[in-house]
C-alpha positions in Angstrom: -58.6 22.9 -41.2 -59.0 26.4 -42.6 -59.6 25.0 -46.1 -62.6 23.1 -44.9 -63.9 26.0 -42.9 -63.4 28.3 -45.9 -65.4 26.0 -48.3 -68.4 25.9 -45.9 -68.2 29.6 -45.2 -68.1 30.7 -48.9 -71.1 28.4 -49.6 -73.0 29.9 -46.7 -72.1 33.6 -47.3 -72.3 33.5 -51.1 -69.1 35.6 -51.1 -65.8 34.3 -52.7 -63.1 33.4 -50.2 -59.3 33.3 -50.7 -57.9 30.6 -48.5 -54.1 30.6 -48.5 -51.7 28.0 -47.2 -48.5 29.8 -46.6 -45.7 28.3 -48.8 -43.2 28.9 -46.0 -44.9 26.1 -44.0 -44.5 23.7 -46.9 -40.8 24.5 -47.5 -39.6 25.0 -43.9 -41.6 22.7 -41.7 -41.5 19.1 -40.6 -44.8 18.7 -38.8 -47.1 15.9 -37.6 -50.7 16.5 -38.4 -54.1 15.0 -37.5 -56.1 14.6 -40.6 -59.7 15.6 -41.0 -61.6 12.5 -42.1 -63.9 12.3 -45.1 -66.8 11.7 -42.7 -66.0 14.9 -40.8 -65.8 16.8 -44.1 -69.2 15.5 -45.1 -70.6 16.6 -41.8 -69.1 20.1 -42.2 -70.4 20.8 -45.7 -74.1 21.6 -46.1 -75.1 19.8 -49.3 -78.2 21.9 -49.7 -75.9 24.9 -50.1 -73.9 23.1 -52.8 -77.2 22.5 -54.8 -78.1 26.2 -54.4 -74.7 27.2 -55.6 -74.9 25.1 -58.7 -78.4 26.3 -59.4 -77.1 29.9 -59.4 -74.5 29.1 -62.1 -74.9 30.2 -65.6 -76.8 27.5 -67.6 -78.7 27.2 -70.9 -81.4 25.4 -68.9 -82.2 28.6 -67.0 -80.6 31.5 -68.9 -80.0 34.9 -67.2 -78.2 38.0 -68.2 -75.6 39.7 -66.0 -73.0 42.5 -66.2 -74.8 44.8 -68.7 -74.0 48.5 -69.0 -75.4 50.6 -66.2 -75.7 54.3 -65.5 -73.6 55.5 -62.5 -76.5 55.9 -60.2 -77.7 52.4 -60.8 -74.2 50.9 -60.5 -73.5 52.7 -57.3 -76.8 51.6 -55.8 -76.1 48.0 -56.9 -72.7 48.0 -55.2 -74.2 49.1 -51.9 -76.5 46.1 -51.9 -73.6 43.8 -51.2 -73.2 45.3 -47.8 -75.6 42.9 -46.1 -73.6 39.9 -47.4 -70.3 41.2 -46.1 -71.7 42.3 -42.8 -72.9 38.7 -42.2 -69.6 37.1 -42.9 -67.9 37.3 -39.5 -70.8 35.7 -37.7 -71.1 32.9 -40.3 -67.4 32.2 -40.2 -67.3 32.0 -36.4 -70.4 29.7 -36.5 -68.6 27.5 -39.0 -65.5 27.5 -36.8 -67.6 26.4 -33.8 -69.1 23.6 -35.9 -65.6 22.5 -36.8 -64.6 22.5 -33.2 -67.6 20.3 -32.3 -66.5 17.7 -34.8 -62.7 17.8 -34.3 -62.1 19.4 -30.9 -60.0 22.1 -32.6 -61.4 25.6 -31.8 -60.6 28.6 -33.9 -61.8 32.2 -33.7 -61.7 35.2 -36.0 -58.8 36.5 -33.9 -57.1 34.0 -31.6 -55.1 35.3 -28.6 -52.0 33.5 -27.4 -49.9 34.5 -24.4 -50.1 35.9 -20.9 -53.7 37.0 -19.8 -52.1 40.2 -18.4 -49.8 40.9 -21.3 -48.7 44.5 -21.7 -46.9 44.0 -25.0 -48.7 42.3 -27.9 -47.9 41.4 -31.5 -50.6 41.2 -34.1 -49.9 39.1 -37.2 -51.1 36.3 -39.4 -50.0 33.1 -41.2 -47.0 30.9 -40.6 -45.0 33.5 -38.7 -47.4 33.0 -35.8 -45.9 29.6 -35.0 -42.5 31.2 -34.4 -43.9 34.0 -32.5 -46.1 31.7 -30.3 -43.1 29.5 -29.4 -41.0 32.6 -28.5 -43.8 34.1 -26.4 -44.1 30.8 -24.4 -40.4 31.0 -23.7 -40.5 34.7 -22.7 -43.5 34.2 -20.4 -41.5 31.4 -18.6 -38.9 34.1 -18.1 -41.5 36.3 -16.4 -42.3 38.7 -19.3 -45.9 39.8 -19.9 -46.2 39.3 -23.7 -48.8 37.9 -26.1 -50.0 37.9 -29.7 -53.2 38.0 -31.7 -53.4 35.6 -34.7 -55.6 36.9 -37.5 -57.8 34.1 -38.9 -60.3 36.2 -41.0 -58.6 39.2 -42.7 -61.4 40.4 -45.0 -63.9 41.5 -43.9 -62.0 42.9 -41.0 -64.1 42.6 -37.8 -62.9 45.6 -35.8 -64.9 44.7 -32.7 -63.7 41.1 -32.6 -60.1 42.2 -33.1 -60.2 44.7 -30.2 -62.0 42.2 -28.0 -59.2 39.7 -28.5 -56.7 42.0 -26.9 -56.0 41.6 -23.2 -57.3 44.6 -21.2 -53.8 45.2 -19.9 -52.2 45.9 -23.3 -50.1 49.0 -23.4 -48.1 48.5 -26.6 -49.0 46.8 -29.9 -46.8 45.9 -32.8 -48.4 44.9 -36.0 -46.3 42.7 -38.2 -47.1 42.7 -42.0 -45.4 40.3 -44.4 -45.7 42.9 -47.2 -44.4 46.3 -48.1 -46.6 49.1 -49.5 -44.2 51.8 -50.8 -45.7 55.2 -50.5 -48.6 54.2 -48.3 -49.2 55.5 -44.8 -48.5 52.0 -43.6 -48.9 48.3 -44.4 -52.5 46.9 -44.7 -52.8 45.0 -41.4 -51.2 47.9 -39.4 -53.7 50.4 -40.8 -56.6 48.1 -40.1 -55.5 47.5 -36.5 -54.9 51.2 -35.9 -58.4 52.0 -37.3 -60.0 49.3 -35.1 -58.3 50.5 -31.9 -58.9 54.1 -32.8 -62.7 53.5 -33.3 -62.8 51.6 -30.0 -61.1 54.4 -28.2 -63.5 57.0 -29.6 -66.4 54.9 -28.4 -64.9 54.8 -24.9 -63.5 58.1 -24.0 -62.1 56.9 -20.7 -59.9 54.2 -22.3 -56.1 54.8 -22.5 -55.0 54.2 -26.1 -52.1 51.8 -26.5 -49.0 52.7 -28.5 -49.3 51.0 -31.9 -46.1 50.3 -34.0 -45.7 48.8 -37.4 -43.1 46.3 -38.7 -42.3 44.1 -41.7 -40.8 40.6 -41.7 -40.3 37.6 -43.9 -40.6 39.1 -47.3 -39.5 36.7 -50.1 -39.5 33.8 -47.5 -36.7 35.5 -45.5 -36.0 33.8 -42.2 -38.1 34.8 -39.2 -36.6 33.5 -36.0 -37.3 33.7 -32.3 -34.4 36.2 -32.0 -36.3 38.5 -34.3 -39.5 38.1 -32.3 -37.6 39.0 -29.2 -36.3 42.1 -30.9 -39.8 43.2 -31.7 -40.8 42.9 -28.1 -37.6 44.7 -27.0 -38.3 47.5 -29.4 -41.7 48.1 -27.7 -39.9 48.6 -24.4 -37.3 51.0 -25.7 -37.4 54.7 -24.7 -37.7 55.7 -28.4 -39.1 52.6 -30.2 -38.7 52.4 -33.9 -41.9 52.5 -36.0 -42.4 51.2 -39.5 -39.3 49.1 -39.1 -38.1 45.9 -40.8 -36.6 43.0 -38.9 -34.3 40.6 -40.6 -32.3 42.4 -43.3 -29.6 45.1 -42.5 -31.0 48.3 -43.9 -27.9 50.5 -44.0 -29.6 52.9 -46.4 -32.7 54.2 -44.6 -31.9 52.5 -41.3 -35.2 51.0 -40.6 -33.8 47.7 -39.3 -34.2 46.4 -35.8 -31.0 45.0 -34.3 -31.3 41.5 -32.9 -29.2 39.0 -31.1 -28.4 36.2 -33.5 -27.3 34.0 -30.7 -30.6 34.1 -28.9 -32.4 30.8 -28.8 -35.5 29.4 -27.1 -34.1 25.8 -27.0 -31.2 26.3 -24.6 -27.5 25.9 -25.4 
């Protein structure tokens, strides 16, 4: 689904897209899928945009020169001209997602929320780990817990307003899970983006109560990410002194960043 949405979006925005299909899903999943037909693909892709794309390619039939040496002032000015293209991306991607929904019945958003409408504790993450988190959230909600998650569909550009609007108004604590580690940085990339987005929203609304925002790492090197670990992330948010910038999965007995989790926990019953 996202591959098709990405192709149409990159043609419409004239900005390169990186569409990734998480390898973890290929190696660790048995899944039934509903294929997108060739007819639906044809309806999704605007052929006129393909012709325009090909016409802009380098060709001896209409030669152009690009990438010559430039003085700093000209280069800097030129770089700023791309702003209008990037600013337009979120709306175009959402429009493309809506078109895809009309054809297939499968609706996506830049940030999709899954969970209780009155959730107090919310995880923000992206990619294949969302499947595990969503299944665990459904189980915890059935146990009476107010939890949820935000699934990131478009990471760059990062639409701060759309991200904040995807959160339930009742949120009190947020944990951002990154599947990467940035040694020496103030935090992992998604965590910093979410913190900036929420911070800007709070500054624009001085009466709002800022939620606690925590950061965690999971699944590096295709390490397992289980429902027990998801539960540990939610339990950490409720702790009197929650860990920040933690890892969940390995046993970090050197810098003690690990979250403890109950390996016997299951969402499928015993």
